[in-house]
Amino acid sequence: MDISAPRGTKDALPDEARRWRFVEDTFRRLCRLYGYGEIRTPVFEHTELFVRGVGEGTDIVSKEMYTFLDKGGRSITLKPEGTAPAVRAYVEHHLGGQGAVTKLFYVTPIFRYERPQAGRLRQAHQVGLEVFGAASPAADAEVIQLTMAFYEALGLKDLELRLNSLGDAECRRRYREALLSYAAPYVASLPEDVAERMRNNPLRLLDSKDPDCIEAMNGAPSIQDYLEPESREHFEALLALLRDLGVACVLEPRLVRGLDYYNRTVFEVVSGSLGAQNSVCGGGRYDGLVELCGGPSTPAVGVAMGIERALMLLDETAPIAQDAPVAFVVAIGAEMGPRALKLATELRQAGIATDLDLETRSAKSQFRQADRSGARFAVVLGEDEWSRDAVVVKDLRAQSQTEVPVCDLVAALSR
Ligand code: ATP
Ligand code: MG
C-alpha cells in the first residue's frame, strides 16, 4: 500500500504548525482589537450557494469546485471561498436584525481544483473579514487598514496595496461595452468558447494571466473614466481616509476581481518577492451579494487573505513562540519510571510545561532528549534523593545543579 497526501494538499508538521499558529493568532488578536466576531461555517455547502454567490462565469465555479452528490442525492460543494458561506449565515441567522453593522472574521480551509504549484494548493487556507450593513467608505478603509496592520504585525515587507473602483452596475455596463469594442479584434482571434466567455464578462480580459491577452489589453480604456458621480465620491473619500490613516496605496485602474459580485472598491495586496503567485489577498465591496443570496439589500465589504502565501513571506526572524518545555523529568533506573510520570503530571497540573521519556531509556539517552527538547531544567529522579523526598534540578543552560525538596519544586521551576 502506498498512500500519500493527495496532490495539492500539505501536512503541517509541528514546526510548521507553529508558524501557522503565529499567523492565525496574530490575525485573531487584531480582529479582537478591531471589534470583529469570529464565524465558523461548514466545510461544505449546497452547490447552489456558490453558483449564485460566486458566479457561474467565474473560474472558481466553472472549473475549480469540488462538487459531488451526497448519498441523499444533494449536490454538495467543498467551500472554495469564505464570503458566500458568511453571507448565507448572515442571512439565515438575521444577523443584521436591528440594522446594526455586523463585523465578522473567519479562518478557513478552501478547496479549489487548481494546478498545484508554489503558493497554489487544492486545499488552501484563508483568513478573512466581512463587514455587513455599512455603505460608508469608512468600512472599506477599516477593512483595508486592518489588512495592512495584519501584514505589518507579521513583519512582511515589500508589499504593495493596489486599489480601484468598479463603480455601480450601470457604470460597469457602459465600461464593459467600451472594453469589448476595444478588445474586439483580439477576442475574435480566440477559440469560440473562450471568446464567448469574454463577451459575457469582458472585465475578465483585464484579469487574465495570459501574456497575449495582457499585451492586447495594453491601452485598454480605464474604468476610472466611467465612474458615476456617487462612486467617484465614495472612492475619493476612501482615498482621503486611507491617506489620513497612513495607508499607502497605488491606484490600479486595471484591477478587477475574478468574482462577479464586486462593486465600487476592489483591492489586492501583492508581494514583490512571490513570483507568479504574487497576490497575498483580495477584497472589496459587494453591495449586491446579500440580496442575491436571499437577504435584505445590505451593503458589504470584505477581504480574503491567503495563509500559505503569508507563510511563504514570513521571515525566519518572526517572533514565533517556541514549544520547548520548561522541565524534562529524567528517571534514573526503570523502577523510577512510574514516579517520573506522576511527578511530570503534578508539574503539568501546576502549569509548568514538562516532558519526559515515556520509555524510560538509559539516563544518558534521557539527558540527550532533555537537551534536544530545549527544556531549561532537567528534573532528575534518583533513588537516593527520592528517599529524602527530593530531586536534583539541573539548569541545562547554566550547567549548575542543586538538590530541591519535592515540596519546593514548583516554586523552584517557576522562578
Ligand atoms: P489568484 O489570482 O492567485 O488565483 P484569486 O483571485 O483566485 O487568486 P481570491 O479568490 O481572491 O484569489 O483569494 C484570496 C487569496 O487567497 C489570494 O490572494 C491568495 O493569497 C489565496 N488563494 C486563493 N487561491 C489559492 C490557492 N489555490 N492556493 C493558495 N492560496 C490561494
Ligand atoms: Mg484563483
Tab-separated table of C-alpha atoms and ligand atoms in Angstrom:
chain	number	residue	atom	x	y	z
A	1	MET	CA	0.000	0.000	0.000
A	2	ASP	CA	1.416	3.366	-0.957
A	3	ILE	CA	-0.805	6.139	0.225
A	4	SER	CA	0.477	9.699	0.190
A	5	ALA	CA	-1.281	13.010	0.699
A	6	PRO	CA	-3.446	13.966	-2.304
A	7	ARG	CA	-1.930	16.298	-4.874
A	8	GLY	CA	-2.290	19.922	-3.858
A	9	THR	CA	-2.549	19.213	-0.124
A	10	LYS	CA	0.064	19.579	2.583
A	11	ASP	CA	0.685	18.392	6.113
A	12	ALA	CA	1.846	20.973	8.612
A	13	LEU	CA	4.234	19.191	10.986
A	14	PRO	CA	4.787	20.686	14.467
A	15	ASP	CA	7.469	23.235	13.467
A	16	GLU	CA	5.396	24.379	10.512
A	17	ALA	CA	2.181	24.296	12.548
A	18	ARG	CA	3.810	26.703	14.966
A	19	ARG	CA	4.271	29.182	12.098
A	20	TRP	CA	0.606	28.693	11.159
A	21	ARG	CA	-0.460	29.389	14.709
A	22	PHE	CA	1.597	32.561	14.760
A	23	VAL	CA	-0.225	33.805	11.652
A	24	GLU	CA	-3.667	32.806	12.921
A	25	ASP	CA	-3.100	34.104	16.457
A	26	THR	CA	-1.847	37.412	15.098
A	27	PHE	CA	-4.980	37.679	12.979
A	28	ARG	CA	-7.329	36.764	15.842
A	29	ARG	CA	-5.631	39.253	18.159
A	30	LEU	CA	-6.122	42.062	15.650
A	31	CYS	CA	-9.742	41.104	14.962
A	32	ARG	CA	-10.439	41.299	18.677
A	33	LEU	CA	-8.742	44.708	18.747
A	34	TYR	CA	-10.944	45.965	15.903
A	35	GLY	CA	-14.241	44.535	17.161
A	36	TYR	CA	-14.760	41.661	14.715
A	37	GLY	CA	-16.506	38.468	15.864
A	38	GLU	CA	-15.493	35.045	14.602
A	39	ILE	CA	-17.758	32.997	12.357
A	40	ARG	CA	-17.173	29.316	11.583
A	41	THR	CA	-19.201	27.986	8.703
A	42	PRO	CA	-19.377	24.369	7.486
A	43	VAL	CA	-16.725	22.942	5.223
A	44	PHE	CA	-19.404	22.069	2.661
A	45	GLU	CA	-22.479	23.899	1.422
A	46	HIS	CA	-25.193	23.383	-1.157
A	47	THR	CA	-23.569	23.854	-4.565
A	48	GLU	CA	-26.238	26.396	-5.462
A	49	LEU	CA	-24.815	28.858	-2.907
A	50	PHE	CA	-21.538	29.172	-4.798
A	51	VAL	CA	-23.101	29.094	-8.241
A	52	ARG	CA	-25.153	32.095	-7.167
A	53	GLY	CA	-22.873	33.795	-4.690
A	54	VAL	CA	-19.577	33.450	-6.548
A	55	GLY	CA	-20.986	33.500	-10.061
A	56	GLU	CA	-21.374	30.949	-12.826
A	57	GLY	CA	-18.950	32.759	-15.112
A	58	THR	CA	-16.003	32.640	-12.708
A	59	ASP	CA	-13.085	30.224	-12.909
A	60	ILE	CA	-13.920	29.085	-9.399
A	61	VAL	CA	-17.414	27.919	-10.297
A	62	SER	CA	-16.779	26.838	-13.866
A	63	LYS	CA	-13.565	24.871	-13.289
A	64	GLU	CA	-12.337	24.681	-9.737
A	65	MET	CA	-15.057	23.403	-7.412
A	66	TYR	CA	-15.027	20.105	-5.561
A	67	THR	CA	-18.640	19.160	-6.192
A	68	PHE	CA	-20.277	15.800	-5.579
A	69	LEU	CA	-23.630	14.209	-4.892
A	70	ASP	CA	-24.049	13.022	-1.308
A	71	LYS	CA	-25.816	9.775	-0.535
A	72	GLY	CA	-29.118	11.631	-0.435
A	73	GLY	CA	-28.587	12.862	-3.982
A	74	ARG	CA	-27.944	16.512	-2.999
A	75	SER	CA	-25.286	18.455	-4.830
A	76	ILE	CA	-22.654	19.439	-2.281
A	77	THR	CA	-19.542	21.596	-2.753
A	78	LEU	CA	-16.498	21.958	-0.509
A	79	LYS	CA	-16.253	25.678	0.100
A	80	PRO	CA	-13.950	27.341	-2.450
A	81	GLU	CA	-14.050	30.650	-0.545
A	82	GLY	CA	-15.396	32.099	2.672
A	83	THR	CA	-17.587	35.007	1.631
A	84	ALA	CA	-20.627	33.222	0.219
A	85	PRO	CA	-20.940	30.985	3.324
A	86	ALA	CA	-20.604	34.039	5.598
A	87	VAL	CA	-23.332	35.778	3.625
A	88	ARG	CA	-25.510	32.667	3.814
A	89	ALA	CA	-25.076	32.550	7.597
A	90	TYR	CA	-25.683	36.298	7.911
A	91	VAL	CA	-28.993	35.933	6.084
A	92	GLU	CA	-30.013	32.659	7.737
A	93	HIS	CA	-29.483	33.978	11.271
A	94	HIS	CA	-30.819	37.502	10.577
A	95	LEU	CA	-27.583	38.956	11.902
A	96	GLY	CA	-28.384	42.389	10.523
A	97	GLY	CA	-31.601	42.425	12.584
A	98	GLN	CA	-31.787	45.937	14.004
A	99	GLY	CA	-29.910	47.439	11.095
A	100	ALA	CA	-26.683	47.201	13.081
A	101	VAL	CA	-23.331	46.903	11.363
A	102	THR	CA	-22.096	43.296	11.637
A	103	LYS	CA	-18.349	42.704	11.589
A	104	LEU	CA	-17.184	39.126	11.150
A	105	PHE	CA	-13.882	37.355	10.639
A	106	TYR	CA	-13.096	33.783	9.653
A	107	VAL	CA	-10.204	31.346	9.442
A	108	THR	CA	-10.981	28.582	6.970
A	109	PRO	CA	-9.690	25.966	4.565
A	110	ILE	CA	-10.770	26.481	0.955
A	111	PHE	CA	-10.908	23.840	-1.771
A	112	ARG	CA	-10.177	24.553	-5.416
A	113	TYR	CA	-9.224	22.141	-8.140
A	114	GLU	CA	-6.218	24.087	-9.418
A	115	ARG	CA	-2.862	23.187	-10.888
A	116	PRO	CA	-0.721	22.909	-7.762
A	117	GLN	CA	2.469	24.992	-7.649
A	118	ALA	CA	4.286	27.114	-5.095
A	119	GLY	CA	1.600	29.136	-3.304
A	120	ARG	CA	-1.253	27.381	-5.114
A	121	LEU	CA	-2.859	24.383	-3.476
A	122	ARG	CA	-6.056	22.401	-3.800
A	123	GLN	CA	-6.707	22.686	-0.102
A	124	ALA	CA	-5.551	26.182	0.787
A	125	HIS	CA	-6.371	28.331	3.795
A	126	GLN	CA	-7.615	31.850	4.224
A	127	VAL	CA	-8.305	34.347	6.925
A	128	GLY	CA	-10.884	36.963	6.049
A	129	LEU	CA	-13.098	39.842	7.130
A	130	GLU	CA	-16.697	40.678	6.266
A	131	VAL	CA	-18.476	43.896	7.230
A	132	PHE	CA	-22.244	43.914	6.631
A	133	GLY	CA	-24.535	46.908	6.765
A	134	ALA	CA	-22.049	49.725	6.216
A	135	ALA	CA	-22.027	51.587	2.925
A	136	SER	CA	-19.683	54.298	4.147
A	137	PRO	CA	-16.124	54.425	2.817
A	138	ALA	CA	-15.084	54.216	6.487
A	139	ALA	CA	-15.909	50.498	6.344
A	140	ASP	CA	-13.701	49.990	3.279
A	141	ALA	CA	-10.953	51.986	4.995
A	142	GLU	CA	-11.169	49.957	8.207
A	143	VAL	CA	-11.002	46.632	6.342
A	144	ILE	CA	-8.041	47.789	4.265
A	145	GLN	CA	-6.186	49.296	7.222
A	146	LEU	CA	-6.725	46.135	9.283
A	147	THR	CA	-5.449	44.044	6.383
A	148	MET	CA	-2.257	46.092	6.205
A	149	ALA	CA	-1.903	46.088	10.009
A	150	PHE	CA	-2.056	42.280	9.882
A	151	TYR	CA	0.770	42.071	7.349
A	152	GLU	CA	2.771	44.578	9.322
A	153	ALA	CA	2.300	42.568	12.525
A	154	LEU	CA	3.574	39.504	10.658
A	155	GLY	CA	6.630	41.509	9.669
A	156	LEU	CA	6.008	41.108	5.916
A	157	LYS	CA	7.892	43.544	3.722
A	158	ASP	CA	7.872	44.585	0.101
A	159	LEU	CA	4.060	44.610	-0.169
A	160	GLU	CA	2.013	46.874	-2.373
A	161	LEU	CA	-1.650	47.725	-1.858
A	162	ARG	CA	-3.446	48.181	-5.171
A	163	LEU	CA	-6.784	49.885	-5.278
A	164	ASN	CA	-9.504	50.550	-7.820
A	165	SER	CA	-13.201	51.279	-8.032
A	166	LEU	CA	-15.576	49.326	-10.265
A	167	GLY	CA	-18.411	51.816	-9.848
A	168	ASP	CA	-22.015	50.649	-9.870
A	169	ALA	CA	-23.726	48.183	-12.193
A	170	GLU	CA	-24.646	50.831	-14.766
A	171	CYS	CA	-21.129	52.212	-14.864
A	172	ARG	CA	-19.764	48.703	-15.332
A	173	ARG	CA	-22.245	48.041	-18.124
A	174	ARG	CA	-21.010	51.089	-20.045
A	175	TYR	CA	-17.404	50.199	-19.312
A	176	ARG	CA	-17.921	46.616	-20.498
A	177	GLU	CA	-19.176	47.872	-23.835
A	178	ALA	CA	-16.181	50.163	-24.231
A	179	LEU	CA	-13.816	47.397	-23.239
A	180	LEU	CA	-15.395	44.936	-25.614
A	181	SER	CA	-15.229	47.226	-28.585
A	182	TYR	CA	-11.591	47.974	-27.741
A	183	ALA	CA	-10.785	44.268	-27.471
A	184	ALA	CA	-12.986	43.051	-30.354
A	185	PRO	CA	-10.089	42.239	-32.764
A	186	TYR	CA	-8.308	40.259	-30.047
A	187	VAL	CA	-11.432	38.448	-28.873
A	188	ALA	CA	-12.186	37.439	-32.460
A	189	SER	CA	-8.845	35.621	-32.557
A	190	LEU	CA	-9.740	33.412	-29.601
A	191	PRO	CA	-11.333	29.937	-29.722
A	192	GLU	CA	-15.100	30.395	-29.901
A	193	ASP	CA	-15.886	29.136	-26.397
A	194	VAL	CA	-13.286	31.413	-24.809
A	195	ALA	CA	-14.438	34.340	-26.949
A	196	GLU	CA	-17.995	33.693	-25.809
A	197	ARG	CA	-16.936	33.798	-22.174
A	198	MET	CA	-15.039	37.051	-22.749
A	199	ARG	CA	-18.078	38.623	-24.404
A	200	ASN	CA	-20.162	37.640	-21.397
A	201	ASN	CA	-17.738	39.217	-18.987
A	202	PRO	CA	-15.096	41.300	-20.736
A	203	LEU	CA	-13.759	42.501	-17.355
A	204	ARG	CA	-12.038	39.138	-17.239
A	205	LEU	CA	-9.823	40.268	-20.112
A	206	LEU	CA	-8.124	42.528	-17.571
A	207	ASP	CA	-7.853	39.729	-15.025
A	208	SER	CA	-6.166	37.305	-17.431
A	209	LYS	CA	-2.733	35.871	-16.747
A	210	ASP	CA	-2.229	35.011	-20.436
A	211	PRO	CA	0.688	37.047	-21.910
A	212	ASP	CA	-1.067	37.613	-25.272
A	213	CYS	CA	-4.137	38.895	-23.510
A	214	ILE	CA	-2.103	41.151	-21.232
A	215	GLU	CA	-0.336	42.521	-24.301
A	216	ALA	CA	-3.620	43.057	-26.159
A	217	MET	CA	-5.096	44.918	-23.229
A	218	ASN	CA	-2.283	47.461	-23.012
A	219	GLY	CA	-4.016	50.716	-23.864
A	220	ALA	CA	-7.499	49.492	-22.942
A	221	PRO	CA	-9.885	52.154	-21.631
A	222	SER	CA	-9.793	52.829	-17.882
A	223	ILE	CA	-12.834	52.224	-15.702
A	224	GLN	CA	-11.869	55.350	-13.790
A	225	ASP	CA	-13.215	57.341	-16.733
A	226	TYR	CA	-16.600	55.651	-16.396
A	227	LEU	CA	-17.327	56.044	-12.685
A	228	GLU	CA	-20.666	57.695	-11.963
A	229	PRO	CA	-20.563	60.633	-9.501
A	230	GLU	CA	-21.603	58.685	-6.365
A	231	SER	CA	-18.973	56.008	-6.872
A	232	ARG	CA	-16.346	58.618	-7.680
A	233	GLU	CA	-17.210	60.465	-4.478
A	234	HIS	CA	-17.098	57.217	-2.477
A	235	PHE	CA	-13.713	56.383	-3.943
A	236	GLU	CA	-12.279	59.850	-3.316
A	237	ALA	CA	-13.495	59.689	0.284
A	238	LEU	CA	-11.850	56.287	0.730
A	239	LEU	CA	-8.567	57.593	-0.656
A	240	ALA	CA	-8.709	60.535	1.761
A	241	LEU	CA	-9.391	58.228	4.725
A	242	LEU	CA	-6.516	55.936	3.792
A	243	ARG	CA	-4.190	58.896	3.449
A	244	ASP	CA	-5.305	60.063	6.865
A	245	LEU	CA	-4.698	56.608	8.356
A	246	GLY	CA	-1.242	56.497	6.824
A	247	VAL	CA	-2.021	53.588	4.491
A	248	ALA	CA	-0.040	53.867	1.261
A	249	CYS	CA	-1.691	52.576	-1.908
A	250	VAL	CA	-1.269	52.533	-5.658
A	251	LEU	CA	-4.195	53.247	-7.965
A	252	GLU	CA	-4.590	50.373	-10.372
A	253	PRO	CA	-7.317	51.139	-12.941
A	254	ARG	CA	-6.845	47.662	-14.457
A	255	LEU	CA	-7.581	45.884	-11.200
A	256	VAL	CA	-10.807	43.890	-11.378
A	257	ARG	CA	-11.593	40.795	-9.378
A	258	GLY	CA	-12.253	37.315	-10.732
A	259	LEU	CA	-15.503	37.261	-8.802
A	260	ASP	CA	-18.593	38.817	-10.353
A	261	TYR	CA	-20.154	40.280	-7.250
A	262	TYR	CA	-17.854	43.184	-6.542
A	263	ASN	CA	-18.911	46.815	-6.959
A	264	ARG	CA	-17.108	50.040	-6.119
A	265	THR	CA	-13.963	49.289	-4.089
A	266	VAL	CA	-11.647	46.475	-5.179
A	267	PHE	CA	-8.175	45.954	-3.813
A	268	GLU	CA	-5.413	43.447	-3.616
A	269	VAL	CA	-2.041	43.278	-1.946
A	270	VAL	CA	0.839	41.933	-3.998
A	271	SER	CA	4.309	40.947	-2.958
A	272	GLY	CA	7.439	41.818	-4.878
A	273	SER	CA	9.002	38.526	-3.817
A	274	LEU	CA	6.436	35.834	-4.593
A	275	GLY	CA	6.896	35.327	-8.345
A	276	ALA	CA	3.829	34.316	-10.350
A	277	GLN	CA	1.526	33.716	-7.356
A	278	ASN	CA	2.144	37.243	-6.121
A	279	SER	CA	-1.283	38.131	-4.757
A	280	VAL	CA	-1.456	37.736	-0.992
A	281	CYS	CA	-5.052	38.887	-0.604
A	282	GLY	CA	-8.037	40.222	-2.467
A	283	GLY	CA	-11.002	42.183	-1.292
A	284	GLY	CA	-13.570	44.801	-1.989
A	285	ARG	CA	-17.168	45.833	-1.774
A	286	TYR	CA	-20.102	43.647	-2.784
A	287	ASP	CA	-23.252	45.587	-2.039
A	288	GLY	CA	-25.456	43.262	-4.109
A	289	LEU	CA	-24.405	39.911	-2.694
A	290	VAL	CA	-26.595	39.648	0.409
A	291	GLU	CA	-29.701	40.337	-1.635
A	292	LEU	CA	-28.533	37.907	-4.323
A	293	CYS	CA	-28.344	35.253	-1.604
A	294	GLY	CA	-31.914	35.886	-0.474
A	295	GLY	CA	-31.362	38.513	2.231
A	296	PRO	CA	-32.422	42.148	2.541
A	297	SER	CA	-30.497	44.692	0.487
A	298	THR	CA	-27.319	45.146	2.552
A	299	PRO	CA	-24.063	46.859	1.670
A	300	ALA	CA	-20.972	44.802	2.455
A	301	VAL	CA	-17.213	44.916	2.181
A	302	GLY	CA	-14.575	42.298	2.914
A	303	VAL	CA	-11.232	40.719	2.206
A	304	ALA	CA	-9.773	37.201	1.914
A	305	MET	CA	-6.094	36.641	2.661
A	306	GLY	CA	-4.161	33.531	1.730
A	307	ILE	CA	-2.409	31.950	4.720
A	308	GLU	CA	0.050	29.898	2.645
A	309	ARG	CA	1.243	32.966	0.777
A	310	ALA	CA	1.684	34.895	4.017
A	311	LEU	CA	3.689	31.947	5.361
A	312	MET	CA	5.923	31.993	2.293
A	313	LEU	CA	6.798	35.588	3.105
A	314	LEU	CA	7.227	35.112	6.829
A	315	ASP	CA	10.739	35.922	7.877
A	316	GLU	CA	12.943	33.417	9.720
A	317	THR	CA	13.202	36.039	12.450
A	318	ALA	CA	9.452	36.308	13.046
A	319	PRO	CA	8.755	36.200	16.800
A	320	ILE	CA	7.289	32.696	16.794
A	321	ALA	CA	6.876	31.216	20.263
A	322	GLN	CA	8.830	28.030	20.876
A	323	ASP	CA	7.163	24.868	22.142
A	324	ALA	CA	10.095	23.828	24.346
A	325	PRO	CA	9.094	22.520	27.778
A	326	VAL	CA	10.325	24.229	30.936
A	327	ALA	CA	11.286	20.941	32.544
A	328	PHE	CA	12.289	17.464	31.405
A	329	VAL	CA	11.964	14.757	34.042
A	330	VAL	CA	14.805	12.238	33.958
A	331	ALA	CA	14.240	8.928	35.783
A	332	ILE	CA	17.382	7.144	36.930
A	333	GLY	CA	16.529	3.457	36.696
A	334	ALA	CA	13.457	1.810	35.200
A	335	GLU	CA	11.683	1.463	38.562
A	336	MET	CA	11.596	5.298	38.796
A	337	GLY	CA	9.585	5.450	35.533
A	338	PRO	CA	6.103	5.492	37.094
A	339	ARG	CA	7.240	8.097	39.643
A	340	ALA	CA	8.590	10.242	36.820
A	341	LEU	CA	5.193	10.167	35.116
A	342	LYS	CA	3.474	11.087	38.390
A	343	LEU	CA	5.893	13.950	39.033
A	344	ALA	CA	5.593	15.229	35.458
A	345	THR	CA	1.823	15.173	35.803
A	346	GLU	CA	1.981	17.172	39.038
A	347	LEU	CA	4.236	19.768	37.401
A	348	ARG	CA	1.878	19.998	34.431
A	349	GLN	CA	-1.079	20.437	36.766
A	350	ALA	CA	0.838	23.310	38.352
A	351	GLY	CA	1.111	24.879	34.894
A	352	ILE	CA	4.738	24.002	34.189
A	353	ALA	CA	5.291	22.631	30.688
A	354	THR	CA	7.003	19.322	31.286
A	355	ASP	CA	8.130	16.385	29.185
A	356	LEU	CA	9.727	13.025	29.916
A	357	ASP	CA	10.801	9.809	28.226
A	358	LEU	CA	7.746	7.563	28.281
A	359	GLU	CA	10.012	4.571	27.601
A	360	THR	CA	12.419	5.336	30.496
A	361	ARG	CA	15.509	4.577	28.411
A	362	SER	CA	19.054	4.910	29.781
A	363	ALA	CA	19.934	8.009	31.828
A	364	LYS	CA	22.330	9.060	29.075
A	365	SER	CA	19.567	8.841	26.475
A	366	GLN	CA	17.163	10.773	28.695
A	367	PHE	CA	19.673	13.598	29.203
A	368	ARG	CA	20.176	13.717	25.463
A	369	GLN	CA	16.407	14.008	24.979
A	370	ALA	CA	16.241	16.713	27.647
A	371	ASP	CA	18.865	18.732	25.739
A	372	ARG	CA	17.136	18.205	22.423
A	373	SER	CA	13.752	19.223	23.862
A	374	GLY	CA	15.106	22.687	24.620
A	375	ALA	CA	13.969	22.387	28.265
A	376	ARG	CA	15.563	24.829	30.664
A	377	PHE	CA	15.718	22.289	33.530
A	378	ALA	CA	16.258	18.573	33.905
A	379	VAL	CA	14.461	17.274	36.983
A	380	VAL	CA	16.461	14.200	37.944
A	381	LEU	CA	14.712	11.488	39.899
A	382	GLY	CA	17.294	9.296	41.598
A	383	GLU	CA	16.700	6.553	44.176
A	384	ASP	CA	18.848	8.348	46.778
A	385	GLU	CA	17.285	11.788	46.607
A	386	TRP	CA	13.805	10.293	46.283
A	387	SER	CA	14.261	8.509	49.606
A	388	ARG	CA	14.705	12.029	51.073
A	389	ASP	CA	11.632	13.361	49.151
A	390	ALA	CA	13.952	15.396	46.973
A	391	VAL	CA	15.085	15.628	43.348
A	392	VAL	CA	18.075	17.147	41.613
A	393	VAL	CA	17.274	20.146	39.441
A	394	LYS	CA	19.855	20.666	36.757
A	395	ASP	CA	19.881	24.020	34.986
A	396	LEU	CA	20.693	22.913	31.432
A	397	ARG	CA	21.674	26.403	30.357
A	398	ALA	CA	23.892	27.332	33.327
A	399	GLN	CA	25.066	23.716	33.723
A	400	SER	CA	24.598	24.016	37.510
A	401	GLN	CA	22.606	21.700	39.753
A	402	THR	CA	21.012	21.714	43.211
A	403	GLU	CA	19.005	19.322	45.298
A	404	VAL	CA	15.441	20.545	45.794
A	405	PRO	CA	12.791	19.129	48.148
A	406	VAL	CA	9.813	17.929	46.095
A	407	CYS	CA	7.529	20.296	48.025
A	408	ASP	CA	9.612	23.273	46.768
A	409	LEU	CA	9.930	22.032	43.196
A	410	VAL	CA	7.118	24.042	41.596
A	411	ALA	CA	8.400	27.239	43.197
A	412	ALA	CA	11.967	26.478	42.122
A	413	LEU	CA	10.964	25.849	38.496
A	414	SER	CA	8.688	28.883	38.374
A	415	ARG	CA	11.470	31.293	39.317
B	1	ATP	P1	-5.081	34.034	-7.776
B	1	ATP	O1	-5.115	35.153	-8.748
B	1	ATP	O2	-3.742	33.845	-7.133
B	1	ATP	O3	-5.671	32.764	-8.292
B	1	ATP	P2	-7.633	34.563	-6.633
B	1	ATP	O4	-8.069	35.767	-7.335
B	1	ATP	O5	-8.167	33.246	-7.042
B	1	ATP	O6	-6.007	34.500	-6.581
B	1	ATP	P3	-9.099	35.029	-4.182
B	1	ATP	O7	-10.168	34.113	-4.590
B	1	ATP	O8	-9.379	36.471	-4.124
B	1	ATP	O9	-7.794	34.769	-5.061
B	1	ATP	O10	-8.486	34.565	-2.771
B	1	ATP	C1	-7.799	35.469	-1.922
B	1	ATP	C2	-6.410	34.982	-1.607
B	1	ATP	O11	-6.422	33.598	-1.260
B	1	ATP	C3	-5.421	35.057	-2.755
B	1	ATP	O12	-4.885	36.350	-2.858
B	1	ATP	C4	-4.392	34.044	-2.363
B	1	ATP	O13	-3.493	34.607	-1.425
B	1	ATP	C5	-5.218	32.988	-1.671
B	1	ATP	N1	-5.504	31.854	-2.566
B	1	ATP	C6	-6.500	31.738	-3.470
B	1	ATP	N2	-6.470	30.547	-4.090
B	1	ATP	C7	-5.419	29.872	-3.541
B	1	ATP	C8	-4.857	28.579	-3.746
B	1	ATP	N3	-5.376	27.725	-4.626
B	1	ATP	N4	-3.775	28.223	-3.015
B	1	ATP	C9	-3.241	29.069	-2.094
B	1	ATP	N5	-3.737	30.293	-1.860
B	1	ATP	C10	-4.809	30.704	-2.571
B	2	MG	MG	-7.541	31.803	-8.392
